[in-house]
Amino acid sequence: MISAVPPGLILIAGAGLIPFVGPTTRKALALILPVLALLAMWATGPDGGAIWSAPFLGYDVLPVFYSSIGILFATVFAIMAFGGALFALRSAKPTEMAAAFLYAGSAIGVALAGDFITVFVFWEIMAIGSTLVVWSGGTDAARRAGLRYALIHFFGGVVLMIGLIGHVDQTGSVAFGAVALDTWAQWLMLGGFLINAGAWPMSSWIPDAYPEASPAGTVFLSAFTTKTAVFVLWVAFPGTEALIYVGLFMVFYGIIYALLENDMRRILAYSIVNQVGFMVTGIGIGTEMALNGAAAHAFAHIIYKGLLLMSAGSVLYMTGRRKCTDLGGLFQSMPITATCGIIGALAISAFPLTSGFVSKSMISQSAADQHLMWVWLLLTAASAGVFLHAGIKFPWFVFFQKDSGLRPPDPPWTMRAAMILFAALCLAIGIFPRPLYALLPFPVEFVPYTGSHVVAQLQLLLFSGLAFFLLLPLMKRTLTISLDVDWLYRRAAPAAIAWFSRDLRDLIDGVLGGTREQIGSIVDSLARYHGPAGLLARTLPTGRAVFWVLVILAAFLVFNFS
Amino acid sequence: MEKHWLVRPKTIRLLWIAMYAVLAVTVLLQIVFHVHGEFGVDEAFGFNAWYGLGACALMVVGAKILGTAIKRKDNYYD
């Protein structure tokens, strides 16, 4: 019975209900809907194929299609919606909760899409839902960052749509599957996907927008947009070599910027770029193990990044501060938040017994298996860098370092419960990786826990830890931000426009600062040319229009005469 | 008020000693568990230890240098 209900639409319909029901029903809905979505998809299970198809514009669209990879992403999206809702239960406004569910539901919609038309429709709903989540931050900064966020995503949507239309025109198919990268249309599709993945140079929207949302809003944001992009890249462009380089650049860009950053949630936002870089590199390598690794890493990442942002969100919720320079010493009064944050930090660093260890190592191993030495060396260096920027830097500057004197207690129980649940998942996946491996699209022959691998990883991570503490004087936090690509559209472009429109500004200054007579003369001259009887307001006589049509027709004939 | 036991200088000194001991053990463990490599260099003794340390030092110094060019006061965009 429930298997016939599209899982994504359960959350989207719920989003429509949430603002109009009482607080108790709302809380119940927020927790029940993701569970219903999970039940609906698992009633059919992976490889169940299309459960819904319909003709649209002459194409067969498959709005709900169960593939093993789609189920994997949809499952973790539903788990995230549940954990995020539990974390948000106390603090989120009804509209924010509704926006989050619209966002989560459309992400599930993308994961279970069987054709590009469905992908695109949910892709755009996702952009709307996520923008509303950013705006729910409620501050002036959130309003402005949300607008920039929306502009980027609708621009990405346009690029994607042009690519999709070209692709459908060239191939005659809307089927959502692997696409050969051989015409401009497919390059545009790749570009549209990469904008949402946060690939450089379109990556600064992540640290720009995500940290401006509410503590709970950022948790939702971290999970869906970039990971649906990983999902569509996985399906459409596996083994595309360019993605190896794009991914590696993202990996190091994320580390370097996170090392410079002072705002704890911006550190974690840059580390999203870094982690998505690992997945994109895996997709670029494109072997079965690499693709398994990318999928598993996306699954693990959503949970540990959600956990890290819950931990940071709890700190923000209890202290109202988010800059490392204002924080420190919180482990004394927020032990649960600190412990969960540390577990998330170990998971992101791929420490043995955590989820990152059993997922990321598949990507590195696949590079080694393909004898891609430089890729492997860079991924290994980056793994060390992850421990540096997220594994130690985040917990160290927030919970330890100098004592800020702040002594807030742990957050309310719903927020603690969400953190404990996700921390438990990070450990459970790390200690018992088999259920996750069983979900992966290809058979897994990889064994993460060998003495050799554990020793190598411990050496790498613990010596990165040594580097951190030895170099601590170089990492002293300052009250600064770092310029990123968004500087181009936040500063350079407006400055250029202002410079080119100096005349306009002079006019405005003249109008604003002019005498009554000066303003009167401007109004008179405007009226003379643009008024009802003005020269420029007259309609052209019909005869003149016919003349110009003839000229155009003649020109057309001349140029086409051959 | 007395400082939390974890941040007293005595504890911190002990933690440093413990850390160096653990680091030494992880390198020595390689004698028992041979690290399998693909490329030769990754089988060098303590490869992951010195490579990780060196890579981190490079990244921190690299970030520091880049920071001198791109860091701005945090109210820059306000």
PDB file of C-alpha atoms in Angstrom, chain A residues 198-312:
ATOM      1  CA  GLY A 198      30.149  23.761  -5.000  1.00  0.00           C
ATOM      2  CA  ALA A 199      32.963  23.199  -7.494  1.00  0.00           C
ATOM      3  CA  TRP A 200      35.410  26.085  -7.813  1.00  0.00           C
ATOM      4  CA  PRO A 201      34.959  28.864  -8.947  1.00  0.00           C
ATOM      5  CA  MET A 202      31.281  28.524  -7.995  1.00  0.00           C
ATOM      6  CA  SER A 203      31.894  27.381  -4.454  1.00  0.00           C
ATOM      7  CA  SER A 204      31.912  30.499  -2.331  1.00  0.00           C
ATOM      8  CA  TRP A 205      28.120  30.423  -2.107  1.00  0.00           C
ATOM      9  CA  ILE A 206      28.504  27.654   0.488  1.00  0.00           C
ATOM     10  CA  PRO A 207      30.488  29.602   3.112  1.00  0.00           C
ATOM     11  CA  ASP A 208      28.580  32.747   2.134  1.00  0.00           C
ATOM     12  CA  ALA A 209      25.053  31.437   2.669  1.00  0.00           C
ATOM     13  CA  TYR A 210      25.081  28.394   4.940  1.00  0.00           C
ATOM     14  CA  PRO A 211      26.465  30.044   8.084  1.00  0.00           C
ATOM     15  CA  GLU A 212      23.821  32.781   7.905  1.00  0.00           C
ATOM     16  CA  ALA A 213      20.942  30.338   8.416  1.00  0.00           C
ATOM     17  CA  SER A 214      19.648  29.477  11.885  1.00  0.00           C
ATOM     18  CA  PRO A 215      21.511  26.824  13.941  1.00  0.00           C
ATOM     19  CA  ALA A 216      19.039  24.185  12.721  1.00  0.00           C
ATOM     20  CA  GLY A 217      18.782  25.592   9.196  1.00  0.00           C
ATOM     21  CA  THR A 218      22.503  25.123   8.534  1.00  0.00           C
ATOM     22  CA  VAL A 219      22.199  21.462   9.533  1.00  0.00           C
ATOM     23  CA  PHE A 220      19.601  20.928   6.787  1.00  0.00           C
ATOM     24  CA  LEU A 221      21.549  22.967   4.238  1.00  0.00           C
ATOM     25  CA  SER A 222      24.711  20.927   4.713  1.00  0.00           C
ATOM     26  CA  ALA A 223      23.007  17.743   3.568  1.00  0.00           C
ATOM     27  CA  PHE A 224      21.018  18.171   0.406  1.00  0.00           C
ATOM     28  CA  THR A 225      22.151  20.560  -2.340  1.00  0.00           C
ATOM     29  CA  THR A 226      25.764  19.481  -2.675  1.00  0.00           C
ATOM     30  CA  LYS A 227      24.964  15.795  -2.190  1.00  0.00           C
ATOM     31  CA  THR A 228      22.164  15.700  -4.776  1.00  0.00           C
ATOM     32  CA  ALA A 229      24.766  17.220  -7.105  1.00  0.00           C
ATOM     33  CA  VAL A 230      27.149  14.389  -6.182  1.00  0.00           C
ATOM     34  CA  PHE A 231      24.296  11.966  -6.906  1.00  0.00           C
ATOM     35  CA  VAL A 232      23.523  13.323 -10.385  1.00  0.00           C
ATOM     36  CA  LEU A 233      27.246  13.472 -11.260  1.00  0.00           C
ATOM     37  CA  TRP A 234      27.510   9.876 -10.086  1.00  0.00           C
ATOM     38  CA  VAL A 235      24.675   8.790 -12.348  1.00  0.00           C
ATOM     39  CA  ALA A 236      25.374  10.978 -15.386  1.00  0.00           C
ATOM     40  CA  PHE A 237      29.155  11.441 -15.497  1.00  0.00           C
ATOM     41  CA  PRO A 238      30.959   8.468 -13.904  1.00  0.00           C
ATOM     42  CA  GLY A 239      34.565   8.137 -15.021  1.00  0.00           C
ATOM     43  CA  THR A 240      34.763  11.670 -16.464  1.00  0.00           C
ATOM     44  CA  GLU A 241      38.466  12.390 -16.082  1.00  0.00           C
ATOM     45  CA  ALA A 242      37.994  16.155 -15.708  1.00  0.00           C
ATOM     46  CA  LEU A 243      36.179  15.474 -12.443  1.00  0.00           C
ATOM     47  CA  ILE A 244      39.386  14.102 -10.882  1.00  0.00           C
ATOM     48  CA  TYR A 245      41.028  17.516 -11.259  1.00  0.00           C
ATOM     49  CA  VAL A 246      37.921  19.438 -10.282  1.00  0.00           C
ATOM     50  CA  GLY A 247      37.617  17.256  -7.179  1.00  0.00           C
ATOM     51  CA  LEU A 248      41.258  17.565  -6.169  1.00  0.00           C
ATOM     52  CA  PHE A 249      41.112  21.338  -6.494  1.00  0.00           C
ATOM     53  CA  MET A 250      38.008  21.428  -4.282  1.00  0.00           C
ATOM     54  CA  VAL A 251      39.731  19.260  -1.700  1.00  0.00           C
ATOM     55  CA  PHE A 252      42.655  21.659  -1.220  1.00  0.00           C
ATOM     56  CA  TYR A 253      40.656  24.839  -1.683  1.00  0.00           C
ATOM     57  CA  GLY A 254      38.389  23.696   1.166  1.00  0.00           C
ATOM     58  CA  ILE A 255      41.335  22.942   3.455  1.00  0.00           C
ATOM     59  CA  ILE A 256      43.247  26.175   2.844  1.00  0.00           C
ATOM     60  CA  TYR A 257      40.209  28.416   3.311  1.00  0.00           C
ATOM     61  CA  ALA A 258      39.040  26.494   6.367  1.00  0.00           C
ATOM     62  CA  LEU A 259      42.505  26.953   7.878  1.00  0.00           C
ATOM     63  CA  LEU A 260      42.197  30.726   7.413  1.00  0.00           C
ATOM     64  CA  GLU A 261      38.648  30.978   8.712  1.00  0.00           C
ATOM     65  CA  ASN A 262      37.617  32.285  12.132  1.00  0.00           C
ATOM     66  CA  ASP A 263      33.866  31.601  12.089  1.00  0.00           C
ATOM     67  CA  MET A 264      33.218  28.028  13.271  1.00  0.00           C
ATOM     68  CA  ARG A 265      30.331  27.461  10.887  1.00  0.00           C
ATOM     69  CA  ARG A 266      32.291  28.877   7.960  1.00  0.00           C
ATOM     70  CA  ILE A 267      35.124  26.453   8.799  1.00  0.00           C
ATOM     71  CA  LEU A 268      32.596  23.637   8.493  1.00  0.00           C
ATOM     72  CA  ALA A 269      31.095  25.128   5.327  1.00  0.00           C
ATOM     73  CA  TYR A 270      34.516  25.189   3.631  1.00  0.00           C
ATOM     74  CA  SER A 271      35.011  21.645   4.776  1.00  0.00           C
ATOM     75  CA  ILE A 272      31.844  20.667   2.856  1.00  0.00           C
ATOM     76  CA  VAL A 273      33.653  21.774  -0.322  1.00  0.00           C
ATOM     77  CA  ASN A 274      36.638  19.731   0.779  1.00  0.00           C
ATOM     78  CA  GLN A 275      34.593  16.588   1.404  1.00  0.00           C
ATOM     79  CA  VAL A 276      32.532  16.895  -1.777  1.00  0.00           C
ATOM     80  CA  GLY A 277      35.911  17.164  -3.531  1.00  0.00           C
ATOM     81  CA  PHE A 278      36.777  13.636  -2.369  1.00  0.00           C
ATOM     82  CA  MET A 279      33.468  12.370  -3.767  1.00  0.00           C
ATOM     83  CA  VAL A 280      33.875  14.203  -7.086  1.00  0.00           C
ATOM     84  CA  THR A 281      37.406  12.789  -7.421  1.00  0.00           C
ATOM     85  CA  GLY A 282      36.007   9.292  -6.814  1.00  0.00           C
ATOM     86  CA  ILE A 283      33.359   9.799  -9.490  1.00  0.00           C
ATOM     87  CA  GLY A 284      36.087  11.000 -11.852  1.00  0.00           C
ATOM     88  CA  ILE A 285      38.190   7.875 -11.222  1.00  0.00           C
ATOM     89  CA  GLY A 286      35.049   5.963 -12.079  1.00  0.00           C
ATOM     90  CA  THR A 287      35.967   2.361 -11.241  1.00  0.00           C
ATOM     91  CA  GLU A 288      33.452   0.273  -9.334  1.00  0.00           C
ATOM     92  CA  MET A 289      35.401   0.710  -6.125  1.00  0.00           C
ATOM     93  CA  ALA A 290      35.767   4.457  -6.656  1.00  0.00           C
ATOM     94  CA  LEU A 291      32.057   4.854  -7.344  1.00  0.00           C
ATOM     95  CA  ASN A 292      31.198   2.732  -4.323  1.00  0.00           C
ATOM     96  CA  GLY A 293      33.567   4.891  -2.313  1.00  0.00           C
ATOM     97  CA  ALA A 294      32.003   8.139  -3.550  1.00  0.00           C
ATOM     98  CA  ALA A 295      28.504   6.874  -2.725  1.00  0.00           C
ATOM     99  CA  ALA A 296      29.502   5.520   0.681  1.00  0.00           C
ATOM    100  CA  HIS A 297      31.378   8.719   1.470  1.00  0.00           C
ATOM    101  CA  ALA A 298      28.343  10.832   0.591  1.00  0.00           C
ATOM    102  CA  PHE A 299      26.243   8.700   2.932  1.00  0.00           C
ATOM    103  CA  ALA A 300      28.754   8.933   5.781  1.00  0.00           C
ATOM    104  CA  HIS A 301      29.396  12.616   5.119  1.00  0.00           C
ATOM    105  CA  ILE A 302      25.764  13.677   5.414  1.00  0.00           C
ATOM    106  CA  ILE A 303      25.622  12.168   8.873  1.00  0.00           C
ATOM    107  CA  TYR A 304      28.947  13.382  10.275  1.00  0.00           C
ATOM    108  CA  LYS A 305      28.645  16.846   8.726  1.00  0.00           C
ATOM    109  CA  GLY A 306      25.111  17.098  10.084  1.00  0.00           C
ATOM    110  CA  LEU A 307      26.518  16.123  13.461  1.00  0.00           C
ATOM    111  CA  LEU A 308      29.349  18.677  13.288  1.00  0.00           C
ATOM    112  CA  LEU A 309      26.933  21.449  12.380  1.00  0.00           C
ATOM    113  CA  MET A 310      24.551  20.359  15.149  1.00  0.00           C
ATOM    114  CA  SER A 311      27.435  20.633  17.568  1.00  0.00           C
ATOM    115  CA  ALA A 312      28.375  24.083  16.226  1.00  0.00           C
TER     116      ALA A 312
END
